[in-house]
Amino acid sequence: MSDEVQTQSAFTPRVFSGIKPSGGLTLGNYLGAIKRFVDMQGSGIETIYCVVDMHAITVWQDPSELRRATREIAAGYIASGLDPEQSILFNQSQVSAHAELGWIFNCVARVGWMNRMTQFKEKAGKNAEKQSLGLYAYPSLMAADILLYHATQVPVGEDQKQHVELTRDIAAKFNHDYKVDFFPETEPVIQGAGTRIMSLRDGTSKMSKSDVSDASRINMTDDADKIAKKIRKAKTDPDALPSEAAGLEGRAEARNLVNIYASLQGKTLEEVLPEVGGMQFGTFKPMLADLAVDKLAPISTEMARLMDQPDEIDAILIKGAEKAREIAQPILERTYDIVGMLR
Ligand code: AMP
Ligand code: TRP
């Protein structure tokens, strides 16, 4: 056991993660997040998965579309194998303690730390002055999501690493300022071939729900035909696939497709390269399309079934929120006591 793990032994291991309902789910969300949420379920560690609706409104969301997208992410969780009996599934706004701890962390985090957040810089671009204050403060709400449950492990895609590191900084500063050992040092869990899935049109940009081109991504709601078509049309190069990772240097699109192939099977890039090495894309792409349809079609079918039963989804989220509150409320109250709030 490493020293790192031992220093955390005072905290019971607990997994927390979340996805924003700011549009539909992509293959990137599935491979970088949900599939790994499912893998961590039932490992003996408590797992809590949230639909982070309060994060979504950091940019404008149409209210009825937000409700629909919140249910769709929940449906994606359940259809992919998250079981409300084994994991706590809920939407963030039903547990008000997130916002309350978020405020306290706004008073712990420093403006200079926020200024270093690359996601804000990317999203805000040249228009930083016009962004909501919430978008800027977003990472401290994310720290609250995690630390409200004393979560020790956070499975996320590569793009969220900096935010989990900031969560550790906030926990450390809080513990230091108030001379307590109250919040754990959370570990980001970023493993496997699926932690950075790229656009099908451009291997140097991340697959994203907000990309203007629908052909750039596979949506979790795409049917078999669409999935196969998008993979067939995915950008590639004229060379055959290599049998070793070094052969993917400078071939971002080829690397991405092999990563998708590996990750869909829960394998590493190195594990699949001997199998696919030497293949032309004309052979590889249909094989990848079959695999993707095989894995994703049952999920999208189940998502569609659930979306026709919104009451079923809502009931699961209401029950999950009750369970989440039972963990969160005592931690929030202890935090208030530590900070000196009179109750
Ligand atoms: P978001 O959709 O931005 O709320 O992201 C939810 C989760 O999906 C986070 O853990 C992200 O890191 C992950 N994620 C989003 N896009 C990708 C991608 N293209 N590749 C891998 N993981 C991703
Ligand atoms: N910031 C994450 C994203 O954009 C979503 C998120 C919010 C999250 N709170 C979280 C992820 C807590 C993990 C843990 O993808």
mmCIF file of C-alpha atoms and ligand atoms in Angstrom:
data_model
loop_
_atom_site.group_PDB
_atom_site.id
_atom_site.type_symbol
_atom_site.label_atom_id
_atom_site.label_comp_id
_atom_site.label_asym_id
_atom_site.label_seq_id
_atom_site.Cartn_x
_atom_site.Cartn_y
_atom_site.Cartn_z
ATOM 1 C CA MET A 1 0.000 0.000 0.000
ATOM 2 C CA SER A 2 1.393 3.426 -0.894
ATOM 3 C CA ASP A 3 1.895 6.232 1.612
ATOM 4 C CA GLU A 4 -0.713 8.222 -0.251
ATOM 5 C CA VAL A 5 -3.427 5.707 0.517
ATOM 6 C CA GLN A 6 -2.367 5.381 4.163
ATOM 7 C CA THR A 7 -2.620 9.120 4.829
ATOM 8 C CA GLN A 8 -6.270 8.892 3.841
ATOM 9 C CA SER A 9 -7.140 5.974 6.033
ATOM 10 C CA ALA A 10 -9.069 8.229 8.432
ATOM 11 C CA PHE A 11 -11.657 8.696 5.697
ATOM 12 C CA THR A 12 -13.879 5.887 4.513
ATOM 13 C CA PRO A 13 -13.368 5.479 0.763
ATOM 14 C CA ARG A 14 -16.272 6.972 -1.154
ATOM 15 C CA VAL A 15 -16.778 7.708 -4.852
ATOM 16 C CA PHE A 16 -18.527 10.837 -6.148
ATOM 17 C CA SER A 17 -18.908 12.113 -9.690
ATOM 18 C CA GLY A 18 -21.307 14.068 -11.846
ATOM 19 C CA ILE A 19 -22.315 15.167 -15.331
ATOM 20 C CA LYS A 20 -23.927 18.445 -16.384
ATOM 21 C CA PRO A 21 -27.326 18.328 -18.099
ATOM 22 C CA SER A 22 -26.337 20.938 -20.666
ATOM 23 C CA GLY A 23 -27.275 18.887 -23.717
ATOM 24 C CA GLY A 24 -27.235 15.198 -24.536
ATOM 25 C CA LEU A 25 -24.678 12.554 -23.596
ATOM 26 C CA THR A 26 -21.833 11.759 -25.973
ATOM 27 C CA LEU A 27 -19.608 8.738 -26.406
ATOM 28 C CA GLY A 28 -16.969 10.844 -24.589
ATOM 29 C CA ASN A 29 -19.221 11.099 -21.526
ATOM 30 C CA TYR A 30 -19.918 7.378 -21.705
ATOM 31 C CA LEU A 31 -16.325 6.176 -22.037
ATOM 32 C CA GLY A 32 -14.694 8.941 -19.972
ATOM 33 C CA ALA A 33 -17.238 8.917 -17.181
ATOM 34 C CA ILE A 34 -20.363 6.706 -17.058
ATOM 35 C CA LYS A 35 -18.759 3.400 -18.037
ATOM 36 C CA ARG A 36 -16.166 3.969 -15.335
ATOM 37 C CA PHE A 37 -18.882 4.926 -12.824
ATOM 38 C CA VAL A 38 -20.442 1.529 -13.515
ATOM 39 C CA ASP A 39 -17.090 -0.230 -13.086
ATOM 40 C CA MET A 40 -16.676 1.332 -9.640
ATOM 41 C CA GLN A 41 -20.167 0.342 -8.519
ATOM 42 C CA GLY A 42 -20.325 -2.789 -6.405
ATOM 43 C CA SER A 43 -16.592 -2.748 -5.642
ATOM 44 C CA GLY A 44 -17.453 -2.469 -1.951
ATOM 45 C CA ILE A 45 -17.025 1.311 -1.975
ATOM 46 C CA GLU A 46 -20.049 3.577 -1.654
ATOM 47 C CA THR A 47 -20.795 5.290 -4.995
ATOM 48 C CA ILE A 48 -22.680 8.561 -5.436
ATOM 49 C CA TYR A 49 -23.489 9.880 -8.907
ATOM 50 C CA CYS A 50 -25.113 13.223 -9.479
ATOM 51 C CA VAL A 51 -26.720 15.089 -12.361
ATOM 52 C CA VAL A 52 -25.227 18.515 -11.705
ATOM 53 C CA ASP A 53 -28.049 20.792 -12.832
ATOM 54 C CA MET A 54 -26.738 23.775 -10.869
ATOM 55 C CA HIS A 55 -23.538 23.593 -12.898
ATOM 56 C CA ALA A 56 -25.524 23.523 -16.127
ATOM 57 C CA ILE A 57 -27.058 26.977 -15.516
ATOM 58 C CA THR A 58 -23.630 28.636 -15.464
ATOM 59 C CA VAL A 59 -24.507 29.097 -19.136
ATOM 60 C CA TRP A 60 -28.074 29.787 -20.300
ATOM 61 C CA GLN A 61 -30.435 26.790 -20.262
ATOM 62 C CA ASP A 62 -34.027 26.848 -21.399
ATOM 63 C CA PRO A 63 -35.999 25.708 -18.303
ATOM 64 C CA SER A 64 -38.055 22.943 -19.900
ATOM 65 C CA GLU A 65 -35.040 21.728 -21.872
ATOM 66 C CA LEU A 66 -33.028 21.648 -18.623
ATOM 67 C CA ARG A 67 -35.644 19.392 -17.008
ATOM 68 C CA ARG A 68 -35.577 17.114 -20.047
ATOM 69 C CA ALA A 69 -31.764 16.985 -20.163
ATOM 70 C CA THR A 70 -31.620 16.244 -16.427
ATOM 71 C CA ARG A 71 -33.883 13.238 -16.935
ATOM 72 C CA GLU A 72 -31.878 12.184 -19.985
ATOM 73 C CA ILE A 73 -28.585 12.070 -18.065
ATOM 74 C CA ALA A 74 -30.308 10.108 -15.292
ATOM 75 C CA ALA A 75 -31.722 7.740 -17.945
ATOM 76 C CA GLY A 76 -28.197 7.385 -19.380
ATOM 77 C CA TYR A 77 -26.852 6.466 -15.959
ATOM 78 C CA ILE A 78 -29.511 3.837 -15.349
ATOM 79 C CA ALA A 79 -29.488 2.416 -18.894
ATOM 80 C CA SER A 80 -25.694 2.028 -18.708
ATOM 81 C CA GLY A 81 -25.976 -0.080 -15.572
ATOM 82 C CA LEU A 82 -26.018 2.259 -12.589
ATOM 83 C CA ASP A 83 -28.424 0.684 -10.153
ATOM 84 C CA PRO A 84 -30.301 2.973 -7.740
ATOM 85 C CA GLU A 85 -30.143 0.185 -5.151
ATOM 86 C CA GLN A 86 -26.351 0.059 -5.345
ATOM 87 C CA SER A 87 -25.457 3.695 -6.056
ATOM 88 C CA ILE A 88 -27.009 6.949 -4.920
ATOM 89 C CA LEU A 89 -28.385 8.692 -8.026
ATOM 90 C CA PHE A 90 -29.824 12.203 -7.742
ATOM 91 C CA ASN A 91 -29.816 15.697 -9.180
ATOM 92 C CA GLN A 92 -27.781 18.336 -7.411
ATOM 93 C CA SER A 93 -30.447 21.025 -6.894
ATOM 94 C CA GLN A 94 -32.536 18.674 -4.724
ATOM 95 C CA VAL A 95 -29.806 18.748 -2.066
ATOM 96 C CA SER A 96 -29.426 22.394 -1.086
ATOM 97 C CA ALA A 97 -26.311 21.665 0.963
ATOM 98 C CA HIS A 98 -24.303 21.768 -2.329
ATOM 99 C CA ALA A 99 -25.058 25.474 -2.748
ATOM 100 C CA GLU A 100 -24.465 26.166 0.944
ATOM 101 C CA LEU A 101 -21.048 24.513 1.069
ATOM 102 C CA GLY A 102 -20.284 26.093 -2.309
ATOM 103 C CA TRP A 103 -20.672 29.517 -0.724
ATOM 104 C CA ILE A 104 -18.299 28.667 2.099
ATOM 105 C CA PHE A 105 -15.756 27.448 -0.450
ATOM 106 C CA ASN A 106 -16.139 30.689 -2.400
ATOM 107 C CA CYS A 107 -14.743 32.276 0.723
ATOM 108 C CA VAL A 108 -11.873 29.756 0.965
ATOM 109 C CA ALA A 109 -10.760 29.635 -2.692
ATOM 110 C CA ARG A 110 -8.636 32.546 -3.956
ATOM 111 C CA VAL A 111 -9.317 34.610 -7.066
ATOM 112 C CA GLY A 112 -5.805 33.785 -8.269
ATOM 113 C CA TRP A 113 -6.631 30.058 -8.210
ATOM 114 C CA MET A 114 -9.744 30.605 -10.314
ATOM 115 C CA ASN A 115 -7.755 32.682 -12.797
ATOM 116 C CA ARG A 116 -5.633 29.629 -13.559
ATOM 117 C CA MET A 117 -8.570 27.373 -14.527
ATOM 118 C CA THR A 118 -8.061 26.458 -18.163
ATOM 119 C CA GLN A 119 -11.679 25.351 -18.698
ATOM 120 C CA PHE A 120 -12.939 28.823 -17.805
ATOM 121 C CA LYS A 121 -10.406 30.430 -20.126
ATOM 122 C CA GLU A 122 -11.401 28.093 -22.960
ATOM 123 C CA LYS A 123 -15.123 28.562 -22.430
ATOM 124 C CA ALA A 124 -14.985 32.295 -21.849
ATOM 125 C CA GLY A 125 -12.557 32.988 -24.679
ATOM 126 C CA LYS A 126 -12.315 36.687 -25.433
ATOM 127 C CA ASN A 127 -15.693 37.282 -23.791
ATOM 128 C CA ALA A 128 -14.730 36.757 -20.144
ATOM 129 C CA GLU A 129 -16.425 39.998 -19.094
ATOM 130 C CA LYS A 130 -19.754 38.768 -20.421
ATOM 131 C CA GLN A 131 -19.725 35.354 -18.701
ATOM 132 C CA SER A 132 -21.811 34.657 -15.618
ATOM 133 C CA LEU A 133 -20.143 34.933 -12.234
ATOM 134 C CA GLY A 134 -21.311 31.339 -11.734
ATOM 135 C CA LEU A 135 -19.176 30.068 -14.616
ATOM 136 C CA TYR A 136 -16.141 31.638 -12.983
ATOM 137 C CA ALA A 137 -16.975 30.230 -9.529
ATOM 138 C CA TYR A 138 -17.976 26.816 -10.948
ATOM 139 C CA PRO A 139 -14.872 24.945 -9.679
ATOM 140 C CA SER A 140 -15.604 25.876 -6.082
ATOM 141 C CA LEU A 141 -19.152 24.479 -6.413
ATOM 142 C CA MET A 142 -17.592 21.329 -7.865
ATOM 143 C CA ALA A 143 -15.303 21.124 -4.816
ATOM 144 C CA ALA A 144 -18.422 21.414 -2.640
ATOM 145 C CA ASP A 145 -20.132 18.578 -4.557
ATOM 146 C CA ILE A 146 -17.219 16.305 -3.821
ATOM 147 C CA LEU A 147 -16.300 17.347 -0.283
ATOM 148 C CA LEU A 148 -19.901 17.453 0.945
ATOM 149 C CA TYR A 149 -19.683 13.651 0.905
ATOM 150 C CA HIS A 150 -16.036 13.459 2.022
ATOM 151 C CA ALA A 151 -15.502 11.661 -1.278
ATOM 152 C CA THR A 152 -12.012 10.220 -1.663
ATOM 153 C CA GLN A 153 -12.191 9.184 -5.334
ATOM 154 C CA VAL A 154 -13.595 11.047 -8.305
ATOM 155 C CA PRO A 155 -13.738 9.257 -11.674
ATOM 156 C CA VAL A 156 -13.599 11.914 -14.411
ATOM 157 C CA GLY A 157 -12.223 12.503 -17.883
ATOM 158 C CA GLU A 158 -8.823 14.128 -18.384
ATOM 159 C CA ASP A 159 -10.361 17.614 -18.793
ATOM 160 C CA GLN A 160 -11.519 17.637 -15.154
ATOM 161 C CA LYS A 161 -8.139 16.890 -13.575
ATOM 162 C CA GLN A 162 -7.383 20.519 -12.791
ATOM 163 C CA HIS A 163 -10.742 20.952 -11.050
ATOM 164 C CA VAL A 164 -10.139 17.940 -8.806
ATOM 165 C CA GLU A 165 -6.703 19.327 -7.964
ATOM 166 C CA LEU A 166 -8.343 22.613 -7.031
ATOM 167 C CA THR A 167 -10.718 20.619 -4.802
ATOM 168 C CA ARG A 168 -7.657 19.303 -2.962
ATOM 169 C CA ASP A 169 -6.303 22.840 -2.583
ATOM 170 C CA ILE A 170 -9.613 24.046 -1.147
ATOM 171 C CA ALA A 171 -9.752 21.118 1.297
ATOM 172 C CA ALA A 172 -6.150 21.727 2.387
ATOM 173 C CA LYS A 173 -6.668 25.465 2.889
ATOM 174 C CA PHE A 174 -9.892 24.909 4.833
ATOM 175 C CA ASN A 175 -8.207 22.317 7.079
ATOM 176 C CA HIS A 176 -5.219 24.610 7.572
ATOM 177 C CA ASP A 177 -7.163 27.826 8.219
ATOM 178 C CA TYR A 178 -9.503 26.215 10.754
ATOM 179 C CA LYS A 179 -6.846 23.860 12.195
ATOM 180 C CA VAL A 180 -8.898 20.739 11.544
ATOM 181 C CA ASP A 181 -8.467 17.512 9.608
ATOM 182 C CA PHE A 182 -12.017 17.612 8.337
ATOM 183 C CA PHE A 183 -11.965 17.359 4.536
ATOM 184 C CA PRO A 184 -10.100 14.521 2.763
ATOM 185 C CA GLU A 185 -7.547 14.897 -0.013
ATOM 186 C CA THR A 186 -9.584 13.633 -2.934
ATOM 187 C CA GLU A 187 -7.936 11.634 -5.720
ATOM 188 C CA PRO A 188 -8.981 12.062 -9.347
ATOM 189 C CA VAL A 189 -9.396 8.649 -10.999
ATOM 190 C CA ILE A 190 -8.371 9.059 -14.642
ATOM 191 C CA GLN A 191 -7.554 5.649 -16.073
ATOM 192 C CA GLY A 192 -7.936 3.647 -19.249
ATOM 193 C CA ALA A 193 -8.233 4.413 -22.947
ATOM 194 C CA GLY A 194 -11.420 6.486 -22.655
ATOM 195 C CA THR A 195 -10.343 9.486 -20.593
ATOM 196 C CA ARG A 196 -9.971 11.792 -23.590
ATOM 197 C CA ILE A 197 -12.145 10.866 -26.567
ATOM 198 C CA MET A 198 -11.613 13.227 -29.491
ATOM 199 C CA SER A 199 -13.888 14.606 -32.198
ATOM 200 C CA LEU A 200 -14.484 12.280 -35.161
ATOM 201 C CA ARG A 201 -13.782 15.213 -37.488
ATOM 202 C CA ASP A 202 -10.637 16.530 -35.779
ATOM 203 C CA GLY A 203 -8.388 14.346 -33.643
ATOM 204 C CA THR A 204 -6.944 17.360 -31.839
ATOM 205 C CA SER A 205 -10.212 18.651 -30.351
ATOM 206 C CA LYS A 206 -12.267 16.940 -27.637
ATOM 207 C CA MET A 207 -15.523 15.193 -28.530
ATOM 208 C CA SER A 208 -18.095 17.538 -27.067
ATOM 209 C CA LYS A 209 -21.872 17.954 -26.850
ATOM 210 C CA SER A 210 -21.408 21.607 -27.749
ATOM 211 C CA ASP A 211 -19.531 21.047 -31.045
ATOM 212 C CA VAL A 212 -21.568 22.592 -33.887
ATOM 213 C CA SER A 213 -21.009 19.538 -36.078
ATOM 214 C CA ASP A 214 -23.173 16.542 -35.124
ATOM 215 C CA ALA A 215 -20.874 14.349 -37.249
ATOM 216 C CA SER A 216 -18.043 15.134 -34.798
ATOM 217 C CA ARG A 217 -19.612 13.056 -32.046
ATOM 218 C CA ILE A 218 -21.596 9.936 -31.319
ATOM 219 C CA ASN A 219 -24.617 10.777 -29.188
ATOM 220 C CA MET A 220 -25.889 8.190 -26.738
ATOM 221 C CA THR A 221 -29.286 8.562 -28.394
ATOM 222 C CA ASP A 222 -28.007 7.873 -31.946
ATOM 223 C CA ASP A 223 -29.476 4.761 -33.552
ATOM 224 C CA ALA A 224 -27.439 1.947 -35.059
ATOM 225 C CA ASP A 225 -27.486 3.451 -38.572
ATOM 226 C CA LYS A 226 -26.276 6.826 -37.412
ATOM 227 C CA ILE A 227 -23.491 5.355 -35.289
ATOM 228 C CA ALA A 228 -22.229 3.227 -38.185
ATOM 229 C CA LYS A 229 -22.421 6.142 -40.631
ATOM 230 C CA LYS A 230 -20.519 8.510 -38.363
ATOM 231 C CA ILE A 231 -17.744 5.989 -37.825
ATOM 232 C CA ARG A 232 -17.550 5.261 -41.558
ATOM 233 C CA LYS A 233 -17.173 8.976 -42.230
ATOM 234 C CA ALA A 234 -14.720 9.629 -39.387
ATOM 235 C CA LYS A 235 -11.542 11.414 -40.451
ATOM 236 C CA THR A 236 -8.527 9.094 -40.819
ATOM 237 C CA ASP A 237 -5.260 8.876 -42.728
ATOM 238 C CA PRO A 238 -4.279 6.565 -45.589
ATOM 239 C CA ASP A 239 -1.913 4.323 -43.590
ATOM 240 C CA ALA A 240 -2.587 0.926 -42.045
ATOM 241 C CA LEU A 241 -2.855 0.683 -38.256
ATOM 242 C CA PRO A 242 0.374 0.002 -36.378
ATOM 243 C CA SER A 243 0.806 -2.860 -33.934
ATOM 244 C CA GLU A 244 2.662 -0.711 -31.412
ATOM 245 C CA ALA A 245 1.713 2.571 -29.723
ATOM 246 C CA ALA A 246 4.755 4.394 -31.142
ATOM 247 C CA GLY A 247 3.222 3.987 -34.609
ATOM 248 C CA LEU A 248 0.357 6.304 -33.588
ATOM 249 C CA GLU A 249 2.643 9.307 -33.035
ATOM 250 C CA GLY A 250 1.307 12.238 -35.024
ATOM 251 C CA ARG A 251 -1.816 10.259 -36.025
ATOM 252 C CA ALA A 252 -4.389 11.773 -33.692
ATOM 253 C CA GLU A 253 -7.435 10.480 -35.596
ATOM 254 C CA ALA A 254 -6.112 6.928 -35.853
ATOM 255 C CA ARG A 255 -5.186 6.943 -32.169
ATOM 256 C CA ASN A 256 -8.659 8.148 -31.236
ATOM 257 C CA LEU A 257 -10.461 5.399 -33.143
ATOM 258 C CA VAL A 258 -8.229 2.713 -31.626
ATOM 259 C CA ASN A 259 -8.793 4.236 -28.182
ATOM 260 C CA ILE A 260 -12.546 4.043 -28.739
ATOM 261 C CA TYR A 261 -12.212 0.437 -29.880
ATOM 262 C CA ALA A 262 -10.177 -0.447 -26.783
ATOM 263 C CA SER A 263 -12.249 1.474 -24.319
ATOM 264 C CA LEU A 264 -15.589 0.046 -25.502
ATOM 265 C CA GLN A 265 -14.193 -3.363 -24.524
ATOM 266 C CA GLY A 266 -12.642 -2.147 -21.267
ATOM 267 C CA LYS A 267 -9.174 -2.772 -22.690
ATOM 268 C CA THR A 268 -6.058 -0.609 -23.026
ATOM 269 C CA LEU A 269 -4.607 0.670 -26.272
ATOM 270 C CA GLU A 270 -1.633 -1.661 -25.892
ATOM 271 C CA GLU A 271 -3.923 -4.659 -25.475
ATOM 272 C CA VAL A 272 -5.770 -4.133 -28.760
ATOM 273 C CA LEU A 273 -2.908 -2.971 -31.004
ATOM 274 C CA PRO A 274 -1.550 -6.479 -31.690
ATOM 275 C CA GLU A 275 -5.060 -7.463 -32.865
ATOM 276 C CA VAL A 276 -5.681 -4.467 -35.141
ATOM 277 C CA GLY A 277 -2.094 -3.808 -36.272
ATOM 278 C CA GLY A 278 -1.729 -4.050 -40.054
ATOM 279 C CA MET A 279 -5.428 -3.419 -40.749
ATOM 280 C CA GLN A 280 -6.524 -0.756 -43.221
ATOM 281 C CA PHE A 281 -9.304 1.595 -42.120
ATOM 282 C CA GLY A 282 -11.563 -0.068 -44.694
ATOM 283 C CA THR A 283 -11.434 -3.188 -42.517
ATOM 284 C CA PHE A 284 -11.106 -1.559 -39.118
ATOM 285 C CA LYS A 285 -13.957 0.942 -39.374
ATOM 286 C CA PRO A 286 -16.751 -1.609 -40.000
ATOM 287 C CA MET A 287 -15.392 -3.682 -37.128
ATOM 288 C CA LEU A 288 -15.401 -0.634 -34.847
ATOM 289 C CA ALA A 289 -18.899 0.317 -36.021
ATOM 290 C CA ASP A 290 -20.216 -3.189 -35.214
ATOM 291 C CA LEU A 291 -18.659 -3.076 -31.774
ATOM 292 C CA ALA A 292 -19.991 0.413 -31.048
ATOM 293 C CA VAL A 293 -23.517 -0.535 -32.163
ATOM 294 C CA ASP A 294 -23.314 -3.720 -30.119
ATOM 295 C CA LYS A 295 -22.405 -1.841 -26.943
ATOM 296 C CA LEU A 296 -24.404 1.357 -27.421
ATOM 297 C CA ALA A 297 -27.678 0.303 -29.082
ATOM 298 C CA PRO A 298 -29.024 -1.548 -25.995
ATOM 299 C CA ILE A 299 -28.230 1.532 -23.894
ATOM 300 C CA SER A 300 -29.974 3.952 -26.248
ATOM 301 C CA THR A 301 -33.008 1.651 -26.468
ATOM 302 C CA GLU A 302 -33.282 1.524 -22.676
ATOM 303 C CA MET A 303 -32.759 5.296 -22.453
ATOM 304 C CA ALA A 304 -35.664 5.823 -24.850
ATOM 305 C CA ARG A 305 -37.859 3.493 -22.794
ATOM 306 C CA LEU A 306 -37.017 5.364 -19.594
ATOM 307 C CA MET A 307 -37.602 8.754 -21.204
ATOM 308 C CA ASP A 308 -41.164 7.598 -21.890
ATOM 309 C CA GLN A 309 -41.548 7.002 -18.138
ATOM 310 C CA PRO A 310 -40.423 10.346 -16.666
ATOM 311 C CA ASP A 311 -42.228 9.580 -13.384
ATOM 312 C CA GLU A 312 -40.042 6.518 -12.920
ATOM 313 C CA ILE A 313 -36.901 8.635 -13.368
ATOM 314 C CA ASP A 314 -38.170 11.401 -11.087
ATOM 315 C CA ALA A 315 -38.986 8.903 -8.324
ATOM 316 C CA ILE A 316 -35.462 7.471 -8.500
ATOM 317 C CA LEU A 317 -33.924 10.957 -8.247
ATOM 318 C CA ILE A 318 -36.187 11.951 -5.330
ATOM 319 C CA LYS A 319 -35.238 8.807 -3.395
ATOM 320 C CA GLY A 320 -31.571 9.283 -4.260
ATOM 321 C CA ALA A 321 -31.685 12.888 -3.053
ATOM 322 C CA GLU A 322 -33.073 11.717 0.305
ATOM 323 C CA LYS A 323 -30.171 9.319 0.718
ATOM 324 C CA ALA A 324 -27.678 11.970 -0.393
ATOM 325 C CA ARG A 325 -29.080 14.446 2.146
ATOM 326 C CA GLU A 326 -28.556 11.950 4.960
ATOM 327 C CA ILE A 327 -24.822 11.979 4.248
ATOM 328 C CA ALA A 328 -24.500 15.634 3.280
ATOM 329 C CA GLN A 329 -26.468 17.364 6.030
ATOM 330 C CA PRO A 330 -24.296 16.282 9.009
ATOM 331 C CA ILE A 331 -21.147 17.214 7.055
ATOM 332 C CA LEU A 332 -22.585 20.648 6.230
ATOM 333 C CA GLU A 333 -23.589 21.181 9.875
ATOM 334 C CA ARG A 334 -20.123 20.244 11.133
ATOM 335 C CA THR A 335 -18.677 22.670 8.577
ATOM 336 C CA TYR A 336 -20.933 25.474 9.885
ATOM 337 C CA ASP A 337 -19.796 24.713 13.436
ATOM 338 C CA ILE A 338 -16.126 24.748 12.406
ATOM 339 C CA VAL A 339 -16.554 28.070 10.603
ATOM 340 C CA GLY A 340 -18.363 29.613 13.587
ATOM 341 C CA MET A 341 -21.895 29.961 12.318
ATOM 342 C CA LEU A 342 -24.302 30.315 15.242
ATOM 343 C CA ARG A 343 -27.121 27.749 14.998
HETATM 344 P P1 AMP B 1 -19.585 17.199 -18.924
HETATM 345 O O1 AMP B 1 -20.390 16.684 -20.036
HETATM 346 O O2 AMP B 1 -18.671 18.323 -19.323
HETATM 347 O O3 AMP B 1 -20.382 17.474 -17.674
HETATM 348 O O4 AMP B 1 -18.598 16.030 -18.542
HETATM 349 C C1 AMP B 1 -18.992 14.949 -17.736
HETATM 350 C C2 AMP B 1 -17.891 13.927 -17.618
HETATM 351 O O5 AMP B 1 -17.592 13.367 -18.901
HETATM 352 C C3 AMP B 1 -16.563 14.492 -17.081
HETATM 353 O O6 AMP B 1 -15.975 13.516 -16.234
HETATM 354 C C4 AMP B 1 -15.748 14.679 -18.321
HETATM 355 O O7 AMP B 1 -14.366 14.629 -18.066
HETATM 356 C C5 AMP B 1 -16.204 13.505 -19.174
HETATM 357 N N1 AMP B 1 -16.028 13.788 -20.605
HETATM 358 C C6 AMP B 1 -16.677 14.729 -21.338
HETATM 359 N N2 AMP B 1 -16.234 14.722 -22.620
HETATM 360 C C7 AMP B 1 -15.287 13.739 -22.687
HETATM 361 C C8 AMP B 1 -14.452 13.237 -23.733
HETATM 362 N N3 AMP B 1 -14.510 13.734 -24.978
HETATM 363 N N4 AMP B 1 -13.603 12.226 -23.441
HETATM 364 C C9 AMP B 1 -13.549 11.711 -22.199
HETATM 365 N N5 AMP B 1 -14.293 12.143 -21.167
HETATM 366 C C10 AMP B 1 -15.160 13.149 -21.398
HETATM 367 N N1 TRP B 2 -17.232 19.871 -13.831
HETATM 368 C C1 TRP B 2 -17.642 18.581 -14.314
HETATM 369 C C2 TRP B 2 -17.663 18.638 -15.854
HETATM 370 O O1 TRP B 2 -17.804 19.653 -16.450
HETATM 371 C C3 TRP B 2 -18.972 18.166 -13.790
HETATM 372 C C4 TRP B 2 -18.965 18.079 -12.297
HETATM 373 C C5 TRP B 2 -19.573 18.945 -11.433
HETATM 374 C C6 TRP B 2 -18.330 17.084 -11.515
HETATM 375 N N2 TRP B 2 -19.357 18.533 -10.151
HETATM 376 C C7 TRP B 2 -18.610 17.428 -10.155
HETATM 377 C C8 TRP B 2 -17.554 15.982 -11.816
HETATM 378 C C9 TRP B 2 -18.102 16.662 -9.120
HETATM 379 C C10 TRP B 2 -17.068 15.219 -10.757
HETATM 380 C C11 TRP B 2 -17.328 15.562 -9.422
HETATM 381 O O2 TRP B 2 -17.551 17.630 -16.465
#
